[in-house]
Coordinates of C-alpha atoms and ligand atoms in Angstrom, one line a residue:
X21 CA -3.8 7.4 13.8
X22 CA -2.5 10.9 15.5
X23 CA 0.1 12.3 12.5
X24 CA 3.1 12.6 14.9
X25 CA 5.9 13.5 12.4
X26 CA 7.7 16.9 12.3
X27 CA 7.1 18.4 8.7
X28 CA 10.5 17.7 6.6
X29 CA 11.0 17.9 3.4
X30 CA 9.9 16.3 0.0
X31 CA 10.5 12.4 -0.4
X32 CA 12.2 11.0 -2.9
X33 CA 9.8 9.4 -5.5
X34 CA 9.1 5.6 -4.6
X35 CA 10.5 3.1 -6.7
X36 CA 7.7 0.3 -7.4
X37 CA 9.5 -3.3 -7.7
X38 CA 7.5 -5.6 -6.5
X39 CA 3.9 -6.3 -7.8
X40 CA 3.7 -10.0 -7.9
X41 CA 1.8 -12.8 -5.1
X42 CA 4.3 -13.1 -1.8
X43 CA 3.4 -17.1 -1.4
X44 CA 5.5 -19.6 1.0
X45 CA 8.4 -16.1 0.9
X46 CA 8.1 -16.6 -3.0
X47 CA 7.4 -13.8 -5.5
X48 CA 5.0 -15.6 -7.6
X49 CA 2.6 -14.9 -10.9
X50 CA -1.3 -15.7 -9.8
X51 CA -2.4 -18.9 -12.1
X52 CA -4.3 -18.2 -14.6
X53 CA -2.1 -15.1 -15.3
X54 CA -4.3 -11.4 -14.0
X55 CA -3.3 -8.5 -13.0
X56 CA -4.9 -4.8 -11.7
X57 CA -4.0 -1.4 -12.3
X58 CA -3.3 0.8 -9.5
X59 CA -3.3 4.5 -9.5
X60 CA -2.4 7.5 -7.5
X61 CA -5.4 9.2 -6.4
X62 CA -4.0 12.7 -6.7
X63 CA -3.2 12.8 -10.2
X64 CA -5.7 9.7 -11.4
X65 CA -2.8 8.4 -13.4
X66 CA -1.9 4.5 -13.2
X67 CA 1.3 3.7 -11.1
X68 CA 1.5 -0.4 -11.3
X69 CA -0.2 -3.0 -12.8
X70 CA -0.2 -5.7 -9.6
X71 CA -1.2 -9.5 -10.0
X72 CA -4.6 -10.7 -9.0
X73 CA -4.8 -13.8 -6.8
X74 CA -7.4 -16.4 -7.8
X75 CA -9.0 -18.7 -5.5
X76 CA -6.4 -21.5 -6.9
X77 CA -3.6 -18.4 -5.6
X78 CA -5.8 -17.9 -2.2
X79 CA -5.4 -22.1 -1.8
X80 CA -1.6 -22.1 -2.3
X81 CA -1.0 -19.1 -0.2
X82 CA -3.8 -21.4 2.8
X83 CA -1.7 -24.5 2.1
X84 CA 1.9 -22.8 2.7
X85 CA 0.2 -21.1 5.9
X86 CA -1.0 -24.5 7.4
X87 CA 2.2 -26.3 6.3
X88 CA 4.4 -23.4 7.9
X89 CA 2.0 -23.6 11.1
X90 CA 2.2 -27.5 11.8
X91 CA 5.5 -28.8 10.3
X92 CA 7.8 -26.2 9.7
X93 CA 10.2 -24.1 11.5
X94 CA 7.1 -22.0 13.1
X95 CA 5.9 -24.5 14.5
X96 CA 8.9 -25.1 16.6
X97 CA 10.0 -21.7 17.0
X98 CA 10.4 -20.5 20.7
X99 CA 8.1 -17.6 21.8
X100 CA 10.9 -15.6 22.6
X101 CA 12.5 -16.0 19.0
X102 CA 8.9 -15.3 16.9
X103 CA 9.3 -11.6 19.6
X104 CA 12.4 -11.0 18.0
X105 CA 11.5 -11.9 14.2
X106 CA 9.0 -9.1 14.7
X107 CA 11.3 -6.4 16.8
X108 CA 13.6 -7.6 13.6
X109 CA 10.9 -6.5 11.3
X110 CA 10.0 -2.9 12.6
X111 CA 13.8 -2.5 12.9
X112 CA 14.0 -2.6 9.0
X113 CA 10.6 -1.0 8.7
X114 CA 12.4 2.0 10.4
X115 CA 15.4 1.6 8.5
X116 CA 13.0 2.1 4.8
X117 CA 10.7 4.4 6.8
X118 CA 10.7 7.3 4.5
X119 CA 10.3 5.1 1.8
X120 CA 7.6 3.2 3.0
X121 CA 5.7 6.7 3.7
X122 CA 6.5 8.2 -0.2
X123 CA 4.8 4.8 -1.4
X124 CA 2.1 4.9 1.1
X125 CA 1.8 8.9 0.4
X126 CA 1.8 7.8 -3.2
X127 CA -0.7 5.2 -3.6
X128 CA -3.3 6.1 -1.2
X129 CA -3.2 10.0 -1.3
X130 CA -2.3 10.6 2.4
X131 CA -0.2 13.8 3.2
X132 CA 3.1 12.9 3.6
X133 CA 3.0 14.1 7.7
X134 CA 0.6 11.8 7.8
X135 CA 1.5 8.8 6.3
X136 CA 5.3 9.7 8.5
X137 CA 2.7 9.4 11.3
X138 CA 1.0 5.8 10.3
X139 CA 5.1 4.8 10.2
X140 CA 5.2 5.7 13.6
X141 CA 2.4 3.8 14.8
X142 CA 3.3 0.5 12.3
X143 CA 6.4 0.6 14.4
X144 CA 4.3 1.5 18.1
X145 CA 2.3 -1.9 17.3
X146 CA 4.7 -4.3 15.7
X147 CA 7.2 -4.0 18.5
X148 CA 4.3 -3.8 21.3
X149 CA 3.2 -7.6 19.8
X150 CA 6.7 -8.3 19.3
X151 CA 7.2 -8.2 23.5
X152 CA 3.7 -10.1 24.2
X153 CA 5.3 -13.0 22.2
X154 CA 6.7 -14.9 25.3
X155 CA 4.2 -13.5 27.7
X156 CA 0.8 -15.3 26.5
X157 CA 0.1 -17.8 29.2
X158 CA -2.4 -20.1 30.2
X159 CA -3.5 -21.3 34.1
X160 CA -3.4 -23.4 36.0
X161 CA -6.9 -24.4 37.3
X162 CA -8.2 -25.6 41.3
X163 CA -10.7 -28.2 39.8
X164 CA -12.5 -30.4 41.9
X165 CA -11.4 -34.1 42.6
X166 CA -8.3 -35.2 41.9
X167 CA -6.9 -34.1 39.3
X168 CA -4.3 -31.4 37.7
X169 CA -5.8 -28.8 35.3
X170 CA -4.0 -26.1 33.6
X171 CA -4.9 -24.3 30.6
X172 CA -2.9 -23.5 27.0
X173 CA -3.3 -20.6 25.1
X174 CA -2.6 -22.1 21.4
X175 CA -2.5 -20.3 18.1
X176 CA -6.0 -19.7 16.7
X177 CA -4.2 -21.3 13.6
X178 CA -3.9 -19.9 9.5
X179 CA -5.5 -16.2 9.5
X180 CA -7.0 -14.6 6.8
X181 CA -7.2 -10.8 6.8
X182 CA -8.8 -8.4 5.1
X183 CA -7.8 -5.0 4.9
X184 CA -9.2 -1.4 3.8
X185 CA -7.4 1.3 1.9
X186 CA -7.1 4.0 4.3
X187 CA -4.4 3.0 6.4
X188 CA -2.9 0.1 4.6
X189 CA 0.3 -0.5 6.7
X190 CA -1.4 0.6 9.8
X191 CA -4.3 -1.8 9.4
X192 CA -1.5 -4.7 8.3
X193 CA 0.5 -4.1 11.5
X194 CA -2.8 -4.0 13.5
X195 CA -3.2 -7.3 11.9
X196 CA -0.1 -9.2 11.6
X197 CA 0.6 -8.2 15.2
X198 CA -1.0 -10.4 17.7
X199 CA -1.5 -13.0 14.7
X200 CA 2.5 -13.5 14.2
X201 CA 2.3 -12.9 18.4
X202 CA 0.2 -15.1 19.1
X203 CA 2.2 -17.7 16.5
X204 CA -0.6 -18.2 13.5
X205 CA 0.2 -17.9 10.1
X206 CA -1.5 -15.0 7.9
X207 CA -2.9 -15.1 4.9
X208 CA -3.4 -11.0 4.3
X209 CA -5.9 -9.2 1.1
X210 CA -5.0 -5.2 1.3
X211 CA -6.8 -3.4 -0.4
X212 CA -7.5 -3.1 -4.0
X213 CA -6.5 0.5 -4.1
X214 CA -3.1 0.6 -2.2
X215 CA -1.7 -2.7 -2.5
X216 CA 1.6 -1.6 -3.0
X217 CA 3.2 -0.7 0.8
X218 CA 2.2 -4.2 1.7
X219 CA 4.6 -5.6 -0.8
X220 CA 7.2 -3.9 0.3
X221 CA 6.6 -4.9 3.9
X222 CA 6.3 -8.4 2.5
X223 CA 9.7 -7.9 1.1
X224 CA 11.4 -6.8 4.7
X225 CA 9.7 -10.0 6.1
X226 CA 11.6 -12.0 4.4
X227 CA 14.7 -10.3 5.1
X228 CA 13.8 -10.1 9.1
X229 CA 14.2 -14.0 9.1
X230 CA 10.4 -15.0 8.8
X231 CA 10.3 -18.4 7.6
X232 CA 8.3 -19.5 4.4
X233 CA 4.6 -19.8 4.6
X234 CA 3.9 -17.1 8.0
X235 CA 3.1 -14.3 6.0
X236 CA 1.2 -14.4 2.6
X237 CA 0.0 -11.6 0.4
X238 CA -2.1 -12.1 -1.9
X239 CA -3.5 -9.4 -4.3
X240 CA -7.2 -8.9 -6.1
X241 CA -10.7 -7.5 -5.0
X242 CA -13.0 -8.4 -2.6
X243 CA -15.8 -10.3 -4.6
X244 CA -13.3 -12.7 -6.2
X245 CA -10.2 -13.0 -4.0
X246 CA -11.2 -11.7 -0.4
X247 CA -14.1 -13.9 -0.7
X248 CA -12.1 -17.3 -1.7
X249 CA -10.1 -16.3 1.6
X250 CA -14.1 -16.0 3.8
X251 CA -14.8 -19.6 2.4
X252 CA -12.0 -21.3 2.3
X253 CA -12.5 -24.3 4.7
X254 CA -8.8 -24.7 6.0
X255 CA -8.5 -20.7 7.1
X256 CA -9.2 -20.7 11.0
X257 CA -10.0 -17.3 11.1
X258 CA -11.1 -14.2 9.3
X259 CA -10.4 -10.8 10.6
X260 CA -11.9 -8.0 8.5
X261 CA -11.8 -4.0 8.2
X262 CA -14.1 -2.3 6.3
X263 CA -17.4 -1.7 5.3
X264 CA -20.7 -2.6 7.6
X265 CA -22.5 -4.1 4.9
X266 CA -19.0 -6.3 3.8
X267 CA -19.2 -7.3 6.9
X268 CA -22.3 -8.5 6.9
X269 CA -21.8 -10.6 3.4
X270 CA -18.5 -12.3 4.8
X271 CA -20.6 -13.2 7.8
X272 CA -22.9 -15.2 6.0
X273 CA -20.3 -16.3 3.6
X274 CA -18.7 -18.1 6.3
X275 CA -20.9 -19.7 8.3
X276 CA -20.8 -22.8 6.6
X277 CA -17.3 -22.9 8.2
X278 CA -17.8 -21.5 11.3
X279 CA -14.9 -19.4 11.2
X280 CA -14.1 -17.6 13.9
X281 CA -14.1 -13.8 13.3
X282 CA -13.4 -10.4 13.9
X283 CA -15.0 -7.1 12.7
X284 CA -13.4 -3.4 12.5
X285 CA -16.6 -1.8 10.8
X286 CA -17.3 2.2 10.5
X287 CA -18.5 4.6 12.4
X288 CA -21.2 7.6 12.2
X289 CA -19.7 9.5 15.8
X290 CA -20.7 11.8 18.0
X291 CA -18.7 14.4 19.2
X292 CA -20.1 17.0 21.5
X293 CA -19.0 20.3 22.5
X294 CA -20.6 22.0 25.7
X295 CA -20.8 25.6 25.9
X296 CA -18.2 25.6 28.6
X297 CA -15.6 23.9 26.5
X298 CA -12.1 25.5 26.0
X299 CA -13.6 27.2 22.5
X300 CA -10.1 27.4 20.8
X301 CA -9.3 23.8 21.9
X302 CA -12.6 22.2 21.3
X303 CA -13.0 23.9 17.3
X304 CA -9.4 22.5 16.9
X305 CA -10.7 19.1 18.4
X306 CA -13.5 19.3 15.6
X307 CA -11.9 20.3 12.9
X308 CA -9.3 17.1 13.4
X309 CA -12.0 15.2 13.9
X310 CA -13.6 15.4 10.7
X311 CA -10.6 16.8 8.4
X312 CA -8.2 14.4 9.5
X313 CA -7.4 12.5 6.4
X314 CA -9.7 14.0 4.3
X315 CA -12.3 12.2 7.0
X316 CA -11.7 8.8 5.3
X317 CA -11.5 7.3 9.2
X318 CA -14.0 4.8 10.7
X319 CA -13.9 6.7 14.0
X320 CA -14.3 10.3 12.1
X321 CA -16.2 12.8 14.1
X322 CA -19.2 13.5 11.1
X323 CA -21.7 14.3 13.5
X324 CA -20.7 17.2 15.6
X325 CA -23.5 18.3 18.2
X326 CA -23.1 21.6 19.4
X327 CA -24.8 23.3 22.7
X328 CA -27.1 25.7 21.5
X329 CA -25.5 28.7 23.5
X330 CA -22.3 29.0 21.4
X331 CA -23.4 27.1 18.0
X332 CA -23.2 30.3 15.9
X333 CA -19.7 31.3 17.2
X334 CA -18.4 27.5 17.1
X335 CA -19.4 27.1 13.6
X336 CA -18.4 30.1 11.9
X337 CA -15.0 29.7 13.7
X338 CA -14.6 26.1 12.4
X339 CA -15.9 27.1 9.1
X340 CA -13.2 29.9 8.7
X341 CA -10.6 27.2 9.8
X342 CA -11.3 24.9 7.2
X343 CA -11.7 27.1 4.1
X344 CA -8.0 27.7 5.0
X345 CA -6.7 24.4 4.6
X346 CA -4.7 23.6 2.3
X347 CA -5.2 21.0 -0.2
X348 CA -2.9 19.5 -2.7
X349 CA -0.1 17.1 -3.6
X350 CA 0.0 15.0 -0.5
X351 CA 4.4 14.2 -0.8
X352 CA 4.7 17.7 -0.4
X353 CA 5.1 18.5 2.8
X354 CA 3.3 21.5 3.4
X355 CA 0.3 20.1 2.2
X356 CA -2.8 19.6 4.6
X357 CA -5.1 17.9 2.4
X358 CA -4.6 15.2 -0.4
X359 CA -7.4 13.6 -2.1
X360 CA -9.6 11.0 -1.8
X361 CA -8.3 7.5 -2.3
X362 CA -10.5 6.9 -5.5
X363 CA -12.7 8.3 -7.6
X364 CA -15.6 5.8 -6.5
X365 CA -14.8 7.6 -3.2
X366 CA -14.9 11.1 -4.7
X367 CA -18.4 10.2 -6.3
X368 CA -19.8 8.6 -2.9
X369 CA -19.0 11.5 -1.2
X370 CA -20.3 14.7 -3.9
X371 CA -23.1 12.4 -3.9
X372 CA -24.2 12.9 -0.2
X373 CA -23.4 17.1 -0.6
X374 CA -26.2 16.5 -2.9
X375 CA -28.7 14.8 -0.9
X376 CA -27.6 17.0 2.2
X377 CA -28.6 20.6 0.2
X378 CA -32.0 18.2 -1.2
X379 CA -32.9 17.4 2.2
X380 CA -32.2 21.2 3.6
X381 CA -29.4 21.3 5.5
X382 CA -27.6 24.4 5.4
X383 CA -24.2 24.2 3.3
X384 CA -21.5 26.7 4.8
X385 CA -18.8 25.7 3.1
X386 CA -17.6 23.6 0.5
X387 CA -19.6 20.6 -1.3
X388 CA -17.6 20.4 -4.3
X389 CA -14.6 18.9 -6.2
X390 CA -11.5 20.9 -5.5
X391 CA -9.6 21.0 -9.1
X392 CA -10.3 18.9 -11.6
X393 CA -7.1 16.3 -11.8
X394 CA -7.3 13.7 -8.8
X395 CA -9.7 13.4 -6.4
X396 CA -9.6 16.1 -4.0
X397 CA -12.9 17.2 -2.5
X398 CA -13.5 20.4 -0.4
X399 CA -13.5 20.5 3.3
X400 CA -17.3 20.7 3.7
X401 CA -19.6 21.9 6.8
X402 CA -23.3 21.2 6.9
X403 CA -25.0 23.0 9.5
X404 CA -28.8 22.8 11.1
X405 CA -28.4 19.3 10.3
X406 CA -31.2 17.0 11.9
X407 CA -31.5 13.6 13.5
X408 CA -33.6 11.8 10.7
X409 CA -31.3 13.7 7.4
X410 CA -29.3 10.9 5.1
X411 CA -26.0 12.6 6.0
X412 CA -26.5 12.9 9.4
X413 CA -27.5 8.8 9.6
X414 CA -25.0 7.1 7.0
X415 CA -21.1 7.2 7.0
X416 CA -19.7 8.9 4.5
X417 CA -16.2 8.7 4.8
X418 CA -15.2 11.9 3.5
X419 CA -14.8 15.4 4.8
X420 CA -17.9 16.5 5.6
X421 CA -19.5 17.5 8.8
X422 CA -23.3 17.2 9.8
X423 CA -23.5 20.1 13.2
X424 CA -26.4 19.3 15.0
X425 CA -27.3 21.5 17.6
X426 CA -28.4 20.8 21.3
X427 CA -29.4 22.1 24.3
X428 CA -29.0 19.2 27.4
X429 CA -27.2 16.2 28.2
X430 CA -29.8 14.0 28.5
X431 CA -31.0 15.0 25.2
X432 CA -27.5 14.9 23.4
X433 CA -26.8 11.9 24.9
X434 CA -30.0 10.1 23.7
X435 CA -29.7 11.7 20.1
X436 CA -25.9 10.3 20.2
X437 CA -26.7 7.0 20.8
X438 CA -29.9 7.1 18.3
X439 CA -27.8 4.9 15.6
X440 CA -26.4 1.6 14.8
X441 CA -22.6 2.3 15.0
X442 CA -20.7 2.3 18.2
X443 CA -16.9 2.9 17.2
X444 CA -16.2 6.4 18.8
X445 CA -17.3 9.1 20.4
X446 CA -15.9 12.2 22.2
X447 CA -16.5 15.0 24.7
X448 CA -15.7 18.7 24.9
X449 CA -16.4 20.3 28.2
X450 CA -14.2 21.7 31.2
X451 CA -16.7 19.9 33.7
X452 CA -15.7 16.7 34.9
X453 CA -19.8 15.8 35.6
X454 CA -20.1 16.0 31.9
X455 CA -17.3 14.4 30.7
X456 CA -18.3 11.3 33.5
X457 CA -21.6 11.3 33.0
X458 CA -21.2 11.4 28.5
X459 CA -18.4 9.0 28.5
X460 CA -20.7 5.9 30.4
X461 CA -23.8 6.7 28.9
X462 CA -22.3 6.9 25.2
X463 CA -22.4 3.3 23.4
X464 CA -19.1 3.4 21.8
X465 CA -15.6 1.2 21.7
X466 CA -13.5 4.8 22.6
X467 CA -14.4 8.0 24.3
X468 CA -12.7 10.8 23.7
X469 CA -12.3 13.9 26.3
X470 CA -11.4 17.1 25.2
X471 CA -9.2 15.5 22.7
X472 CA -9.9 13.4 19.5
X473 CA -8.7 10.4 17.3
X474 CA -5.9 9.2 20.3
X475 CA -5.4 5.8 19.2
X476 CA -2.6 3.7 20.8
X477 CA -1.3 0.4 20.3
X478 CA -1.5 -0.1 24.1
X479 CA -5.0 0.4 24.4
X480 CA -8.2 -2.0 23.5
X481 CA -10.1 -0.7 19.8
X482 CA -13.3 -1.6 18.3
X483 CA -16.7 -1.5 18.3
X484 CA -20.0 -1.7 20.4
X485 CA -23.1 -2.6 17.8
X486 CA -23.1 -2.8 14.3
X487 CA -19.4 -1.3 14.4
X488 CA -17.9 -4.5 15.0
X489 CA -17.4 -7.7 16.9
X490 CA -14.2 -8.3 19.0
X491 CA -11.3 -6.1 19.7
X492 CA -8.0 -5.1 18.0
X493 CA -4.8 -3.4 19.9
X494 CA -3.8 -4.2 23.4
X495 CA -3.6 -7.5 25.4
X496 CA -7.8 -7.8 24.1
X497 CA -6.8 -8.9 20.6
X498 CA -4.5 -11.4 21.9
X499 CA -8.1 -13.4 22.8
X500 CA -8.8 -13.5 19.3
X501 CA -5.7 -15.0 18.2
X502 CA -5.5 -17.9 20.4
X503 CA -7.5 -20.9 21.3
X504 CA -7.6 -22.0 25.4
X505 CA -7.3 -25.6 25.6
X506 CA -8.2 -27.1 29.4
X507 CA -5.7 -30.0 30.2
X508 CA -6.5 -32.3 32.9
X509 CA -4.5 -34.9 34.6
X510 CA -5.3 -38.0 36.9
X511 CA -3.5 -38.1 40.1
X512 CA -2.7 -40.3 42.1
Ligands
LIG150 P1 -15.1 -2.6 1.6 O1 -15.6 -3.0 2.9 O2 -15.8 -3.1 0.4 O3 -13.5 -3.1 1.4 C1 -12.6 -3.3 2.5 C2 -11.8 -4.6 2.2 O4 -12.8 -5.7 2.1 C3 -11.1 -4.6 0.9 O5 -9.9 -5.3 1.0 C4 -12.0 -5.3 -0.1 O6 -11.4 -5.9 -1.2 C5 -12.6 -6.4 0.8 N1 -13.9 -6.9 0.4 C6 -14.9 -6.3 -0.3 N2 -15.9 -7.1 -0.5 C7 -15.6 -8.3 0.0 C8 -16.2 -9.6 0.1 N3 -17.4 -9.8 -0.5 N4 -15.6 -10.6 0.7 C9 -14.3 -10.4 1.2 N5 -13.7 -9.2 1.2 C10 -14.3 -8.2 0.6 O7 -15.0 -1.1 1.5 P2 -14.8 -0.1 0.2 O8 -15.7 -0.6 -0.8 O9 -13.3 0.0 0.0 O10 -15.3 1.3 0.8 C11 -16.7 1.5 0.9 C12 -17.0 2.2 2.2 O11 -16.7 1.4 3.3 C13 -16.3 3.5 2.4 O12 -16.9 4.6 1.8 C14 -16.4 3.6 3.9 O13 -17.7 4.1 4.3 C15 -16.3 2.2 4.4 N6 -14.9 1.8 4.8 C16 -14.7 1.7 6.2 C17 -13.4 1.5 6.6 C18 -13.1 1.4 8.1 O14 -12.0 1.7 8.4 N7 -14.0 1.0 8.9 C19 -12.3 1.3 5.7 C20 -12.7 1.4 4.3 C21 -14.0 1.6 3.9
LIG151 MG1 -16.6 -2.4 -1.4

C-alpha cells in the first residue's frame, strides 16, 4: 500500500480491449445481453461499456470453477507446478507493468506513483503465494490407541470474491493468492467502478498456462451479481472487501449456506502523536496517513489525536503541508492528488465537511470540491474535533482529518479504542514505554510505530471487531483457504 515507485514519466494512454465475462479462459457475452459504463473519475467521462454478469453468468462461471477443481487438469496439478503458474503470472504482470498502472491510474483515479506502487506489491504477493504452493502441509498426529493419524490440508474448494474499487489489482492479488496457493478455484466480482485492470490480468492468466475454469471474472454490481456469487449454493467460500454494513448483508445472505467467510471491512483509526515525537517525522507520518490516496484506504489515519502540549504547532504545520499538495491528472507524474473514484464518493465525502462545520468542528482547511471536472476534493483538516462528532465516529473514506486533542495515555488510549473498528492504528513517540504500552492496549489488526500504512505481503492483515473476520497476507490466510481433514488408520 506504500507507493514505492521513482517518479518517471507520463504513460502511454491504455488501450481498453477487453470488456467481456472471462468464463472457463473464455471471453464470453453475459446471457441475457447487459452491459455498464465505466468512467474515469478525473475527467467524469465514460471510458468502456463492460458486460454485466447475471446470476445465470455467476452459475456458469461456479460450474467451470467446480469442474476445473474436481476433474480437470487442476485437480491433478502438482503443488510445485500451480507455484510456478503463478511465479509465471507476476512474470508477465511485470512484463505489462506500466500498462497495467496507466489502466489502473486510468480507471480508478490513483496517481500514477501510486498505482506504479500497487504494481509493486501485486508482484510482492503473487510471487510470495506462488512459493507457499508446495509448502502447505498437514501432520502427522500421536493419537491414542493404535492407530496412525495424520492430517491434510485440502483446498477450501470454488472461491467467490468480492472486491472494492480502491486497489483493484492489489485486492485481486491479495485474493487470488493463497486461493490459487492453496489450489481452489476463484470466481472473482471487482468492483463496479474499476473493472477494467482485472480484465487484463485475466488476459495474462491465460497466457501464464492457467487452465480453464481456475480463474473467473465476472462483471456487474453488487446487489445483482456480487449477491448471486453470496448465495450460490455450490461456492465454498466467500471472501469480501468493502463496506461494514455489505458485510453485514452478505453475512446474512449466506447463512443459508453456511459458507465459510472472510471479511476486510474499514476502518475509523487512531493515530497518536506524543509531544516527544520526532515533529518533522510524525506530521509527515500524518499527513500520509490521511492524504495517501486521497484517504480512500480502510486503514486511513482519520482520527489523528494529538497531545495537548504541541497541538497548535502540529496542526498548523500539517495544515500548511497539505494546502500544498498538489492535485490533478493522476497519469501525470508529478501529480500528488487525483480524485475520488466516483462522484457517489465525492458526494459522501462534501457531505460529511457539511455535518463536521454543523456539528462545530473547526475547519482549517479545505471542505470543498477542487475544480469542477472529475472528482477531486480538497485535502481537508478538521480540528477541535470531539469523541461523540459524526466525522470523528463514521469512516469516510476521503481526505479528511478529525484532530482530536489529548493529554495522557491512559486517556488516548481509552478514547482510541471507544469504537467498533479495529483495522489499524499507529504511534508517534520517541519513548519505547509508549510505543509498548499503545501498541498492546490498542484493539486493532496492525500497529504502526513512528511510521504509517507499512503493509507487506509477508505479514498477517485484518481486523479485530467490526473490521473484519479472519486474516489476509502471510502464512494466516493460508487457514482460510484450506480445509484440515484428520486421517486415521488401524494398525496392526
Ligand atoms: P461496497 O462494500 O458496497 O462495495 C465493495 C464490493 O462489494 C463491490 O465489489 C460491490 O459491488 C460489492 N457489493 C456491494 N453490495 C453487495 C452485496 N449486497 N452483495 C455482494 N456484493 C456486494 O462499498 P462501496 O459502495 O463501493 O463504497 C461505500 C463505502 O464503503 C466507502 O465509502 C468506504 O467507506 C467503504 N469501503 C471500504 C473499503 C475497504 O477497503 N475496506 C473499500 C471500498 C469501500
Ligand atoms: Mg455499496
Amino acid at each position: 500500500m506504500t507507493a514505492t515507485a521513482t517518479p518517471m514519466k507520463r504513460p502511454a494512454k491504455p488501450a481498453i480491449k477487453l470488456t467481456k465475462l472471462l468464463i472457463n479462459n473464455e471471453w464470453v457475452d453475459p446471457a441475457d445481453g447487459k452491459s455498464f459504463e465505466t468512467y474515469n473519475p478525473a475527467t467524469g467521462e465514460v471510458i468502456a461499456k463492460v458486460a454485466e454478469a447475471g446470476a445465470k453468468d455467476v452459475d456458469r462461471a461456479v460450474k467451470a470453477a467446480r469442474k476445473a477443481l474436481e476433474t480437470g487438469p487442476w485437480s491433478r496439478i502438482d503443488a510445485a507446478d500451480r507455484g510456478k503458474l503463478m511465479f509465471k503470472l507476476a512474470d508477465l504482470i511485470e512484463k505489462n507493468k506500466e500498462e497495467l498502472a496507466a489502466l489502473e491510474s486510468l480507471n480508478c483515479g490513483k496517481t500514477i506513483t501510486d498505482a506504479r506502487g500497487d504494481l509493486d506489491g501485486v508482484l510482492n504477493t503473487l510471487r510470495y503465494y506462488a512459493g507457499w504452493a508446495d509448502k502447505i502441509e498437514g501432520k502427522t498426529v500421536p493419537v491414542r490407541g493404535s492407530f496412525l493419524s495424520y492430517t491434510l490440508r485440502q483446498p477450501v474448494g470454488v472461491v467467490g470474491q468480492i472486491i472494492p474499487w480502491n486497489f483493484p489489482l492489489l485486492m485481486l492479488a491479495w485474493k487470488w493468492g493463497p486461493a490459487l496457493a492453496a489450489g481452489c478455484t476463484i470466481v472473482m466480482k471487482p468492483a463496479e467502478q474499476t473493472p477494467l485492470s482485472a480484465l487484463r490480468v485475466g488476459e495474462l492468466a491465460i497466457e501464464a498456462g492457467f487452465p480453464p475454469g481456475v480463474i473467473n471474472l465476472i462483471n456487474g454490481f453488487g446487489e445483482t451479481t456480487g449477491d448471486a456469487i453470496v448465495v450460490h449454493p455450490d461456492i465454498d467460500k466467500v471472501a469480501f472487501t468493502g463496506h461494514v454494513d455489505t458485510a453485514k448483508i452478505i453475512q446474512k445472505r449466506a447463512a443459508d449456506t453456511l459458507k465459510r467467510m472472510t471479511f476486510e471491512l474499514g476502518g475509523k483509526s487512531p493515530n497518536v502523536i506524543f509531544a516527544d515525537a520526532d515533529m518533522e517525522q510524525a506530521v509527515n507520518g500524518a499527513f500520509h496517513a490521511i492524504y495517501f490516496h486521497c484517504g480512500q484506504c480502510c486503514t486511513a489515519g482519520s482520527r489523528l489525536f494529538v497531545e495537548e502540549k504541541i497541538h497548535k504547532e502540529f496542526v498548523d504545520r500539517l495544515a500548511a503541508k497539505a494546502k500544498g499538495r498538489k492535485l490533478g491528472d493522476p497519469l501525470d507524474p508529478s501529480t500528488e492528488q487525483g480524485p475520488q473514484v466516483s462522484n457517489e464518493q465525492m458526494d459522501k465525502i462534501l457531505k460529511y465537511c457539511d455535518i463536521g462545520q454543523k456539528e462545530g468542528a473547526k475547519l482549517l482547511l479545505g471542505g470543498k470540491r477542487h475544480g469542477s471536472n472529475g472528482y477531486f476534493v480538497e485535502p481537508t483538516v478538521f480540528d477541535n474535533v470531539k469523541d461523540e462528532m459524526t466525522i470523528a465516529k463514521d469512516e469516510i473514506f476521503g481526505p479528511v482529518v478529525s484532530v482530536l486533542p489529548f493529554k495522557s495515555m491512559e486517556e488516548v488510549i481509552d478514547r482510541a479504542n471507544r469504537t467498533n473498528y479495529g483495522l489499524a492504528a499507529a504511534i508517534f513517540t520517541k519513548n519505547i514505554d509508549k510505543a509498548h504500552t499503545y501498541a498492546k492496549a490498542v484493539k486493532a489488526g496492525t500497529v504502526w510505530v513512528n511510521c504509517y500504512h507499512i503493509v507487506d505481503t509477508t505479514t498477517p492483515f485484518g481486523g479485530f471487531k467490526m473490521s473484519g473476520q479472519g486474516r489476509e497476507n502471510g502464512e494466516d490466510a493460508l487457514e482460510h483457504y484450506t480445509e484440515t481433514k484428520t486421517v486415521t488408520i488401524k494398525l496392526g
